[in-house]
Amino acid sequence: LRHVGYGIPTDLFGPFVTACVQVIRSLTDDDKAEEAFRWSLSLISRILTRVINEGSTIVMKAINTNSAKGLRKAVGCAPRGKRALWMLNIQVGTQSISPLLWAIETGSLEAAKAIIQDLLTIRADRDRYYYGMDIMFERHPDIIKRLCADAPALLPALLDGLVWRSRTTENGLRRVNCYIKHLLVDADGEFNKAIEWITDNQDPKVVCHPLLTISTDMVWSRVAFRTFLVLKVWFLFTLIIFVMSQSILNHLSAVEAINSGAASGAASGAASGA
C-alpha cells in the first residue's frame, strides 16, 4: 500500500514490465524462463494497479501535493460519520494504510496539520456530536511519540485540538474543557508514556502548554506526591536523626569544655592559696 502514497501513475506499469522482459530476453535464451518472468511480473503489476486504483483516494492525492486547502476540500464531501475514517484508514483487501501517518512520514506537514485540526474539530448534527479524538488515538496510540520523532512542529496543533473553549463568557470568564484522558491512560488502562515522550523531546514551549501543565499537576498532586513521600520517609527520618545528633553532640562538647575549664581554674586557685 505504500505505492499508493508514492502517487505512481498506473499507465507506467505496462511499459515497465515490457522493458524488464526485454532485458531478460537479452540475457537468456530459455523461453520458459522468459515466459515465467513475464507472467510473474505481469501478475505483480496487476496487483499494484488494483491497489493503487482502489487506494488512491482524494485524500491521498491531496497529501501527495501537501496541500491543506486540497485536503479540506477532499474531506468536505465525506459524511460526518465517516469523515475521520477517510483521514485515518484506507483499506484494500486485508491491508490498510493511514493517510495521517503517511503524511507525517513523507514530510507533508501542511496536509498532516490539516488532518489533525480537522479530526479535533467538534461537529454536530441532529443526532450526535462528532469528535475524532478517540478514533485518532485508537488508530494511533503512539501518535505523540511519532510526532516527537518525525514532526515536532505539529505537537502544538495536536495539543490545541484537545482543548475546547466556549464562545461565550460569563463574568469575564470563559469555560474551557481539557481532554487529557489519552495523555494519562493508554488503551490497556496503564499509565500513558505521552508525558515521558514530550519530556524527552526537550522543547520548553511544548512543555509549558496549558494542557500539559494541567496533566502534570494532576499526576503530581493526586498520584506521584504520595508515592514520593512514602519513598522518602526513611530518608527524612535518618536526616532528622543526623541533624539532632550533631546538634546535641556539639552542645555536649561545649559543656564539657566549659566544665573542664572551670575545674582547672579552681584547682589552680586552690594551689596558689596553699
PDB file of C-alpha atoms in Angstrom:
ATOM      1  CA  LEU A   1       0.000   0.000   0.000  1.00  0.00           C
ATOM      2  CA  ARG A   2       2.963   2.348   0.228  1.00  0.00           C
ATOM      3  CA  HIS A   3       2.813   2.646  -3.566  1.00  0.00           C
ATOM      4  CA  VAL A   4      -0.491   4.462  -3.087  1.00  0.00           C
ATOM      5  CA  GLY A   5       1.355   7.202  -1.248  1.00  0.00           C
ATOM      6  CA  TYR A   6       4.052   7.379  -3.900  1.00  0.00           C
ATOM      7  CA  GLY A   7       1.456   8.536  -6.413  1.00  0.00           C
ATOM      8  CA  ILE A   8       2.725   6.314  -9.247  1.00  0.00           C
ATOM      9  CA  PRO A   9       0.661   6.555 -12.469  1.00  0.00           C
ATOM     10  CA  THR A  10      -0.758   3.134 -13.308  1.00  0.00           C
ATOM     11  CA  ASP A  11      -0.094   3.730 -17.024  1.00  0.00           C
ATOM     12  CA  LEU A  12       3.618   3.213 -16.401  1.00  0.00           C
ATOM     13  CA  PHE A  13       3.333  -0.404 -15.215  1.00  0.00           C
ATOM     14  CA  GLY A  14       2.826  -1.785 -18.726  1.00  0.00           C
ATOM     15  CA  PRO A  15       5.960  -0.178 -20.257  1.00  0.00           C
ATOM     16  CA  PHE A  16       7.939  -1.109 -17.142  1.00  0.00           C
ATOM     17  CA  VAL A  17       7.031  -4.804 -17.482  1.00  0.00           C
ATOM     18  CA  THR A  18       7.860  -4.748 -21.206  1.00  0.00           C
ATOM     19  CA  ALA A  19      11.249  -3.149 -20.558  1.00  0.00           C
ATOM     20  CA  CYS A  20      12.122  -5.692 -17.869  1.00  0.00           C
ATOM     21  CA  VAL A  21      11.128  -8.613 -20.124  1.00  0.00           C
ATOM     22  CA  GLN A  22      13.288  -7.260 -22.961  1.00  0.00           C
ATOM     23  CA  VAL A  23      16.266  -7.056 -20.623  1.00  0.00           C
ATOM     24  CA  ILE A  24      15.753 -10.680 -19.532  1.00  0.00           C
ATOM     25  CA  ARG A  25      15.413 -11.720 -23.186  1.00  0.00           C
ATOM     26  CA  SER A  26      18.865 -10.287 -23.925  1.00  0.00           C
ATOM     27  CA  LEU A  27      20.366 -12.238 -21.042  1.00  0.00           C
ATOM     28  CA  THR A  28      18.953 -15.738 -21.672  1.00  0.00           C
ATOM     29  CA  ASP A  29      17.743 -17.971 -24.480  1.00  0.00           C
ATOM     30  CA  ASP A  30      15.429 -20.016 -22.257  1.00  0.00           C
ATOM     31  CA  ASP A  31      11.905 -19.303 -23.460  1.00  0.00           C
ATOM     32  CA  LYS A  32      10.328 -20.901 -20.380  1.00  0.00           C
ATOM     33  CA  ALA A  33      12.340 -18.693 -18.027  1.00  0.00           C
ATOM     34  CA  GLU A  34      11.379 -15.620 -20.034  1.00  0.00           C
ATOM     35  CA  GLU A  35       7.690 -16.586 -20.033  1.00  0.00           C
ATOM     36  CA  ALA A  36       7.773 -17.318 -16.291  1.00  0.00           C
ATOM     37  CA  PHE A  37       9.353 -13.953 -15.606  1.00  0.00           C
ATOM     38  CA  ARG A  38       6.805 -12.213 -17.819  1.00  0.00           C
ATOM     39  CA  TRP A  39       3.894 -13.961 -16.092  1.00  0.00           C
ATOM     40  CA  SER A  40       5.103 -13.208 -12.540  1.00  0.00           C
ATOM     41  CA  LEU A  41       5.905  -9.582 -13.298  1.00  0.00           C
ATOM     42  CA  SER A  42       2.569  -9.101 -15.049  1.00  0.00           C
ATOM     43  CA  LEU A  43       0.785 -10.540 -12.015  1.00  0.00           C
ATOM     44  CA  ILE A  44       2.633  -8.141  -9.715  1.00  0.00           C
ATOM     45  CA  SER A  45       1.824  -5.197 -11.968  1.00  0.00           C
ATOM     46  CA  ARG A  46      -1.884  -6.114 -11.996  1.00  0.00           C
ATOM     47  CA  ILE A  47      -1.911  -6.363  -8.200  1.00  0.00           C
ATOM     48  CA  LEU A  48      -0.211  -2.997  -7.827  1.00  0.00           C
ATOM     49  CA  THR A  49      -2.551  -1.419 -10.369  1.00  0.00           C
ATOM     50  CA  ARG A  50      -5.569  -2.672  -8.425  1.00  0.00           C
ATOM     51  CA  VAL A  51      -4.135  -1.465  -5.123  1.00  0.00           C
ATOM     52  CA  ILE A  52      -3.344   1.973  -6.485  1.00  0.00           C
ATOM     53  CA  ASN A  53      -6.724   2.359  -8.180  1.00  0.00           C
ATOM     54  CA  GLU A  54      -8.618   1.368  -5.029  1.00  0.00           C
ATOM     55  CA  GLY A  55      -6.355   3.171  -2.582  1.00  0.00           C
ATOM     56  CA  SER A  56      -5.764   6.418  -4.459  1.00  0.00           C
ATOM     57  CA  THR A  57      -8.457   8.416  -2.726  1.00  0.00           C
ATOM     58  CA  ILE A  58      -8.807  12.162  -2.998  1.00  0.00           C
ATOM     59  CA  VAL A  59      -7.324  12.419   0.478  1.00  0.00           C
ATOM     60  CA  MET A  60      -4.127  10.630  -0.570  1.00  0.00           C
ATOM     61  CA  LYS A  61      -3.878  12.800  -3.680  1.00  0.00           C
ATOM     62  CA  ALA A  62      -4.108  15.908  -1.510  1.00  0.00           C
ATOM     63  CA  ILE A  63      -1.379  14.521   0.775  1.00  0.00           C
ATOM     64  CA  ASN A  64       0.901  13.860  -2.203  1.00  0.00           C
ATOM     65  CA  THR A  65       0.608  17.525  -3.159  1.00  0.00           C
ATOM     66  CA  ASN A  66       0.996  18.614   0.506  1.00  0.00           C
ATOM     67  CA  SER A  67      -1.972  20.932   0.172  1.00  0.00           C
ATOM     68  CA  ALA A  68      -4.019  21.810   3.255  1.00  0.00           C
ATOM     69  CA  LYS A  69      -6.639  23.505   1.106  1.00  0.00           C
ATOM     70  CA  GLY A  70      -6.900  20.462  -1.159  1.00  0.00           C
ATOM     71  CA  LEU A  71      -7.233  18.153   1.827  1.00  0.00           C
ATOM     72  CA  ARG A  72     -10.028  20.203   3.395  1.00  0.00           C
ATOM     73  CA  LYS A  73     -11.781  20.192   0.039  1.00  0.00           C
ATOM     74  CA  ALA A  74     -11.304  16.416  -0.237  1.00  0.00           C
ATOM     75  CA  VAL A  75     -12.826  15.598   3.147  1.00  0.00           C
ATOM     76  CA  GLY A  76     -15.531  18.224   2.714  1.00  0.00           C
ATOM     77  CA  CYS A  77     -17.655  15.789   0.742  1.00  0.00           C
ATOM     78  CA  ALA A  78     -17.326  12.997   3.334  1.00  0.00           C
ATOM     79  CA  PRO A  79     -20.269  12.115   5.614  1.00  0.00           C
ATOM     80  CA  ARG A  80     -19.693  13.312   9.164  1.00  0.00           C
ATOM     81  CA  GLY A  81     -19.837   9.786  10.497  1.00  0.00           C
ATOM     82  CA  LYS A  82     -17.074   8.631   8.134  1.00  0.00           C
ATOM     83  CA  ARG A  83     -15.047  11.819   7.931  1.00  0.00           C
ATOM     84  CA  ALA A  84     -12.440  10.620  10.435  1.00  0.00           C
ATOM     85  CA  LEU A  85     -12.054   7.224   8.750  1.00  0.00           C
ATOM     86  CA  TRP A  86     -11.263   8.911   5.443  1.00  0.00           C
ATOM     87  CA  MET A  87      -8.228  10.508   7.089  1.00  0.00           C
ATOM     88  CA  LEU A  88      -7.139   7.586   9.263  1.00  0.00           C
ATOM     89  CA  ASN A  89      -7.695   4.404   7.294  1.00  0.00           C
ATOM     90  CA  ILE A  90      -7.557   3.246   3.679  1.00  0.00           C
ATOM     91  CA  GLN A  91      -8.407  -0.433   3.285  1.00  0.00           C
ATOM     92  CA  VAL A  92      -7.509  -2.528   0.241  1.00  0.00           C
ATOM     93  CA  GLY A  93      -8.193  -6.206   0.794  1.00  0.00           C
ATOM     94  CA  THR A  94      -6.653  -7.185   4.107  1.00  0.00           C
ATOM     95  CA  GLN A  95      -4.080  -4.369   4.098  1.00  0.00           C
ATOM     96  CA  SER A  96      -4.578  -0.845   5.346  1.00  0.00           C
ATOM     97  CA  ILE A  97      -2.657   2.415   5.465  1.00  0.00           C
ATOM     98  CA  SER A  98      -3.186   5.591   7.464  1.00  0.00           C
ATOM     99  CA  PRO A  99      -3.178   8.846   5.473  1.00  0.00           C
ATOM    100  CA  LEU A 100      -2.245  10.762   8.631  1.00  0.00           C
ATOM    101  CA  LEU A 101       0.753   8.574   9.374  1.00  0.00           C
ATOM    102  CA  TRP A 102       1.793   8.625   5.724  1.00  0.00           C
ATOM    103  CA  ALA A 103       1.681  12.434   5.667  1.00  0.00           C
ATOM    104  CA  ILE A 104       3.912  12.559   8.759  1.00  0.00           C
ATOM    105  CA  GLU A 105       6.419  10.039   7.387  1.00  0.00           C
ATOM    106  CA  THR A 106       6.718  11.715   3.988  1.00  0.00           C
ATOM    107  CA  GLY A 107       7.075  15.218   5.411  1.00  0.00           C
ATOM    108  CA  SER A 108       3.749  16.538   4.112  1.00  0.00           C
ATOM    109  CA  LEU A 109       3.347  18.597   7.255  1.00  0.00           C
ATOM    110  CA  GLU A 110       0.796  21.033   5.872  1.00  0.00           C
ATOM    111  CA  ALA A 111      -1.534  18.167   4.987  1.00  0.00           C
ATOM    112  CA  ALA A 112      -0.824  16.412   8.301  1.00  0.00           C
ATOM    113  CA  LYS A 113      -1.618  19.586  10.253  1.00  0.00           C
ATOM    114  CA  ALA A 114      -4.871  19.989   8.334  1.00  0.00           C
ATOM    115  CA  ILE A 115      -5.808  16.370   9.153  1.00  0.00           C
ATOM    116  CA  ILE A 116      -5.104  16.832  12.869  1.00  0.00           C
ATOM    117  CA  GLN A 117      -7.071  20.067  13.027  1.00  0.00           C
ATOM    118  CA  ASP A 118      -9.986  18.526  11.151  1.00  0.00           C
ATOM    119  CA  LEU A 119     -10.038  15.439  13.384  1.00  0.00           C
ATOM    120  CA  LEU A 120     -10.001  17.541  16.555  1.00  0.00           C
ATOM    121  CA  THR A 121     -12.808  19.841  15.441  1.00  0.00           C
ATOM    122  CA  ILE A 122     -16.135  19.239  17.176  1.00  0.00           C
ATOM    123  CA  ARG A 123     -19.082  18.931  14.770  1.00  0.00           C
ATOM    124  CA  ALA A 124     -22.706  18.086  15.349  1.00  0.00           C
ATOM    125  CA  ASP A 125     -25.961  17.277  13.645  1.00  0.00           C
ATOM    126  CA  ARG A 126     -29.446  16.492  14.953  1.00  0.00           C
ATOM    127  CA  ASP A 127     -28.432  13.074  16.268  1.00  0.00           C
ATOM    128  CA  ARG A 128     -24.993  13.398  17.862  1.00  0.00           C
ATOM    129  CA  TYR A 129     -21.679  15.163  18.210  1.00  0.00           C
ATOM    130  CA  TYR A 130     -18.600  14.172  16.201  1.00  0.00           C
ATOM    131  CA  TYR A 131     -15.109  14.463  17.626  1.00  0.00           C
ATOM    132  CA  GLY A 132     -12.238  12.447  16.183  1.00  0.00           C
ATOM    133  CA  MET A 133     -10.053  12.345  19.296  1.00  0.00           C
ATOM    134  CA  ASP A 134     -10.960   8.802  20.386  1.00  0.00           C
ATOM    135  CA  ILE A 135     -10.722   7.426  16.843  1.00  0.00           C
ATOM    136  CA  MET A 136      -7.337   9.057  16.280  1.00  0.00           C
ATOM    137  CA  PHE A 137      -5.790   7.692  19.490  1.00  0.00           C
ATOM    138  CA  GLU A 138      -7.388   4.296  18.900  1.00  0.00           C
ATOM    139  CA  ARG A 139      -5.870   4.107  15.430  1.00  0.00           C
ATOM    140  CA  HIS A 140      -2.522   5.607  16.511  1.00  0.00           C
ATOM    141  CA  PRO A 141      -1.959   5.184  20.263  1.00  0.00           C
ATOM    142  CA  ASP A 142       1.639   6.346  19.780  1.00  0.00           C
ATOM    143  CA  ILE A 143       0.758   9.436  17.757  1.00  0.00           C
ATOM    144  CA  ILE A 144       2.551  11.726  20.230  1.00  0.00           C
ATOM    145  CA  LYS A 145       5.704   9.613  20.016  1.00  0.00           C
ATOM    146  CA  ARG A 146       5.605   9.719  16.215  1.00  0.00           C
ATOM    147  CA  LEU A 147       5.137  13.474  16.237  1.00  0.00           C
ATOM    148  CA  CYS A 148       8.036  13.954  18.670  1.00  0.00           C
ATOM    149  CA  ALA A 149      10.293  11.886  16.411  1.00  0.00           C
ATOM    150  CA  ASP A 150       9.216  12.983  12.914  1.00  0.00           C
ATOM    151  CA  ALA A 151       7.177  16.203  13.171  1.00  0.00           C
ATOM    152  CA  PRO A 152       7.594  18.071  16.495  1.00  0.00           C
ATOM    153  CA  ALA A 153       6.192  21.206  14.859  1.00  0.00           C
ATOM    154  CA  LEU A 154       2.752  19.548  14.848  1.00  0.00           C
ATOM    155  CA  LEU A 155       2.627  18.968  18.619  1.00  0.00           C
ATOM    156  CA  PRO A 156       1.124  22.409  19.400  1.00  0.00           C
ATOM    157  CA  ALA A 157      -1.630  21.807  16.841  1.00  0.00           C
ATOM    158  CA  LEU A 158      -2.447  18.448  18.450  1.00  0.00           C
ATOM    159  CA  LEU A 159      -2.463  19.852  21.988  1.00  0.00           C
ATOM    160  CA  ASP A 160      -4.562  22.863  20.961  1.00  0.00           C
ATOM    161  CA  GLY A 161      -7.106  20.495  19.446  1.00  0.00           C
ATOM    162  CA  LEU A 162      -7.526  18.751  22.800  1.00  0.00           C
ATOM    163  CA  VAL A 163      -8.753  21.987  24.390  1.00  0.00           C
ATOM    164  CA  TRP A 164     -12.304  23.275  23.846  1.00  0.00           C
ATOM    165  CA  ARG A 165     -13.070  26.908  24.616  1.00  0.00           C
ATOM    166  CA  SER A 166     -16.562  28.306  24.858  1.00  0.00           C
ATOM    167  CA  ARG A 167     -17.549  31.139  22.558  1.00  0.00           C
ATOM    168  CA  THR A 168     -19.388  32.963  25.334  1.00  0.00           C
ATOM    169  CA  THR A 169     -18.081  34.476  28.555  1.00  0.00           C
ATOM    170  CA  GLU A 170     -19.670  34.671  31.997  1.00  0.00           C
ATOM    171  CA  ASN A 171     -18.454  37.330  34.436  1.00  0.00           C
ATOM    172  CA  GLY A 172     -15.343  37.771  32.356  1.00  0.00           C
ATOM    173  CA  LEU A 173     -14.557  34.043  32.404  1.00  0.00           C
ATOM    174  CA  ARG A 174     -14.651  31.550  29.566  1.00  0.00           C
ATOM    175  CA  ARG A 175     -15.472  27.884  30.046  1.00  0.00           C
ATOM    176  CA  VAL A 176     -12.721  25.504  28.932  1.00  0.00           C
ATOM    177  CA  ASN A 177     -12.750  21.702  28.587  1.00  0.00           C
ATOM    178  CA  CYS A 178      -9.413  19.865  28.515  1.00  0.00           C
ATOM    179  CA  TYR A 179      -9.406  16.332  27.109  1.00  0.00           C
ATOM    180  CA  ILE A 180      -6.445  14.718  28.869  1.00  0.00           C
ATOM    181  CA  LYS A 181      -7.623  11.103  29.022  1.00  0.00           C
ATOM    182  CA  HIS A 182      -5.320   9.823  26.293  1.00  0.00           C
ATOM    183  CA  LEU A 183      -2.371  11.723  27.757  1.00  0.00           C
ATOM    184  CA  LEU A 184      -2.666   9.856  31.069  1.00  0.00           C
ATOM    185  CA  VAL A 185      -4.132   6.420  30.300  1.00  0.00           C
ATOM    186  CA  ASP A 186      -3.463   4.094  27.376  1.00  0.00           C
ATOM    187  CA  ALA A 187      -5.806   1.562  25.773  1.00  0.00           C
ATOM    188  CA  ASP A 188      -4.880  -1.104  28.366  1.00  0.00           C
ATOM    189  CA  GLY A 189      -5.655   1.137  31.326  1.00  0.00           C
ATOM    190  CA  GLU A 190      -1.982   1.625  32.151  1.00  0.00           C
ATOM    191  CA  PHE A 191      -0.199   4.926  32.643  1.00  0.00           C
ATOM    192  CA  ASN A 192       0.495   6.507  29.272  1.00  0.00           C
ATOM    193  CA  LYS A 193       4.047   7.479  28.305  1.00  0.00           C
ATOM    194  CA  ALA A 194       2.935  10.629  26.478  1.00  0.00           C
ATOM    195  CA  ILE A 195       4.391  12.947  29.136  1.00  0.00           C
ATOM    196  CA  GLU A 196       7.660  10.995  29.053  1.00  0.00           C
ATOM    197  CA  TRP A 197       7.861  11.290  25.261  1.00  0.00           C
ATOM    198  CA  ILE A 198       7.208  15.018  25.365  1.00  0.00           C
ATOM    199  CA  THR A 199       9.801  15.456  28.129  1.00  0.00           C
ATOM    200  CA  ASP A 200      12.406  13.588  26.079  1.00  0.00           C
ATOM    201  CA  ASN A 201      11.644  15.935  23.183  1.00  0.00           C
ATOM    202  CA  GLN A 202      13.135  18.783  25.282  1.00  0.00           C
ATOM    203  CA  ASP A 203      11.012  21.571  23.841  1.00  0.00           C
ATOM    204  CA  PRO A 204      10.251  24.156  26.568  1.00  0.00           C
ATOM    205  CA  LYS A 205       7.431  25.773  24.582  1.00  0.00           C
ATOM    206  CA  VAL A 206       5.566  22.476  24.241  1.00  0.00           C
ATOM    207  CA  VAL A 207       6.124  21.535  27.881  1.00  0.00           C
ATOM    208  CA  CYS A 208       4.604  24.852  29.000  1.00  0.00           C
ATOM    209  CA  HIS A 209       1.390  24.207  27.078  1.00  0.00           C
ATOM    210  CA  PRO A 210      -1.660  24.602  29.401  1.00  0.00           C
ATOM    211  CA  LEU A 211      -2.868  21.083  28.655  1.00  0.00           C
ATOM    212  CA  LEU A 212       0.434  19.541  29.738  1.00  0.00           C
ATOM    213  CA  THR A 213       0.579  21.805  32.777  1.00  0.00           C
ATOM    214  CA  ILE A 214      -2.811  20.558  33.929  1.00  0.00           C
ATOM    215  CA  SER A 215      -1.860  16.933  33.223  1.00  0.00           C
ATOM    216  CA  THR A 216       1.451  17.033  35.088  1.00  0.00           C
ATOM    217  CA  ASP A 217      -0.041  18.933  38.043  1.00  0.00           C
ATOM    218  CA  MET A 218      -2.838  16.380  38.320  1.00  0.00           C
ATOM    219  CA  VAL A 219      -0.429  13.446  38.184  1.00  0.00           C
ATOM    220  CA  TRP A 220       1.809  15.027  40.808  1.00  0.00           C
ATOM    221  CA  SER A 221      -0.904  16.104  43.256  1.00  0.00           C
ATOM    222  CA  ARG A 222      -3.118  13.005  43.039  1.00  0.00           C
ATOM    223  CA  VAL A 223      -0.677  10.163  42.353  1.00  0.00           C
ATOM    224  CA  ALA A 224       3.032  10.919  42.449  1.00  0.00           C
ATOM    225  CA  PHE A 225       3.162  13.149  45.546  1.00  0.00           C
ATOM    226  CA  ARG A 226       2.036  10.450  48.000  1.00  0.00           C
ATOM    227  CA  THR A 227       4.304   7.855  46.413  1.00  0.00           C
ATOM    228  CA  PHE A 228       7.211  10.286  46.574  1.00  0.00           C
ATOM    229  CA  LEU A 229       6.625  10.918  50.283  1.00  0.00           C
ATOM    230  CA  VAL A 230       6.382   7.212  51.058  1.00  0.00           C
ATOM    231  CA  LEU A 231       9.645   6.535  49.278  1.00  0.00           C
ATOM    232  CA  LYS A 232      11.372   9.434  51.073  1.00  0.00           C
ATOM    233  CA  VAL A 233      10.103   8.755  54.638  1.00  0.00           C
ATOM    234  CA  TRP A 234      13.169   6.727  55.631  1.00  0.00           C
ATOM    235  CA  PHE A 235      15.498   9.329  54.172  1.00  0.00           C
ATOM    236  CA  LEU A 236      13.743  12.123  56.092  1.00  0.00           C
ATOM    237  CA  PHE A 237      13.822  10.060  59.305  1.00  0.00           C
ATOM    238  CA  THR A 238      17.568   9.418  59.081  1.00  0.00           C
ATOM    239  CA  LEU A 239      18.167  13.076  58.173  1.00  0.00           C
ATOM    240  CA  ILE A 240      16.302  14.302  61.247  1.00  0.00           C
ATOM    241  CA  ILE A 241      18.233  11.910  63.498  1.00  0.00           C
ATOM    242  CA  PHE A 242      21.523  13.037  61.966  1.00  0.00           C
ATOM    243  CA  VAL A 243      20.757  16.738  62.452  1.00  0.00           C
ATOM    244  CA  MET A 244      19.576  16.258  66.035  1.00  0.00           C
ATOM    245  CA  SER A 245      22.514  14.059  66.935  1.00  0.00           C
ATOM    246  CA  GLN A 246      25.000  16.565  65.545  1.00  0.00           C
ATOM    247  CA  SER A 247      23.364  19.419  67.418  1.00  0.00           C
ATOM    248  CA  ILE A 248      23.290  17.520  70.727  1.00  0.00           C
ATOM    249  CA  LEU A 249      26.848  16.217  70.379  1.00  0.00           C
ATOM    250  CA  ASN A 250      28.180  19.680  69.627  1.00  0.00           C
ATOM    251  CA  HIS A 251      26.338  21.077  72.638  1.00  0.00           C
ATOM    252  CA  LEU A 252      27.692  18.339  74.909  1.00  0.00           C
ATOM    253  CA  SER A 253      31.204  19.037  73.688  1.00  0.00           C
ATOM    254  CA  ALA A 254      30.844  22.726  74.553  1.00  0.00           C
ATOM    255  CA  VAL A 255      29.506  21.924  78.046  1.00  0.00           C
ATOM    256  CA  GLU A 256      32.366  19.514  78.720  1.00  0.00           C
ATOM    257  CA  ALA A 257      34.885  22.115  77.621  1.00  0.00           C
ATOM    258  CA  ILE A 258      33.375  24.707  79.979  1.00  0.00           C
ATOM    259  CA  ASN A 259      33.282  22.263  82.890  1.00  0.00           C
ATOM    260  CA  SER A 260      36.875  21.187  82.343  1.00  0.00           C
ATOM    261  CA  GLY A 261      37.996  24.820  82.187  1.00  0.00           C
ATOM    262  CA  ALA A 262      36.180  25.646  85.402  1.00  0.00           C
ATOM    263  CA  ALA A 263      37.668  22.631  87.135  1.00  0.00           C
ATOM    264  CA  SER A 264      41.226  23.507  86.093  1.00  0.00           C
ATOM    265  CA  GLY A 265      40.711  27.109  87.241  1.00  0.00           C
ATOM    266  CA  ALA A 266      39.510  26.016  90.644  1.00  0.00           C
ATOM    267  CA  ALA A 267      42.425  23.656  91.031  1.00  0.00           C
ATOM    268  CA  SER A 268      44.967  26.332  90.134  1.00  0.00           C
ATOM    269  CA  GLY A 269      43.330  28.801  92.612  1.00  0.00           C
ATOM    270  CA  ALA A 270      43.492  26.304  95.420  1.00  0.00           C
ATOM    271  CA  ALA A 271      47.128  25.581  94.708  1.00  0.00           C
ATOM    272  CA  SER A 272      48.101  29.257  94.735  1.00  0.00           C
ATOM    273  CA  GLY A 273      46.215  29.828  98.059  1.00  0.00           C
ATOM    274  CA  ALA A 274      48.048  26.971  99.685  1.00  0.00           C
TER     275      ALA A 274
END
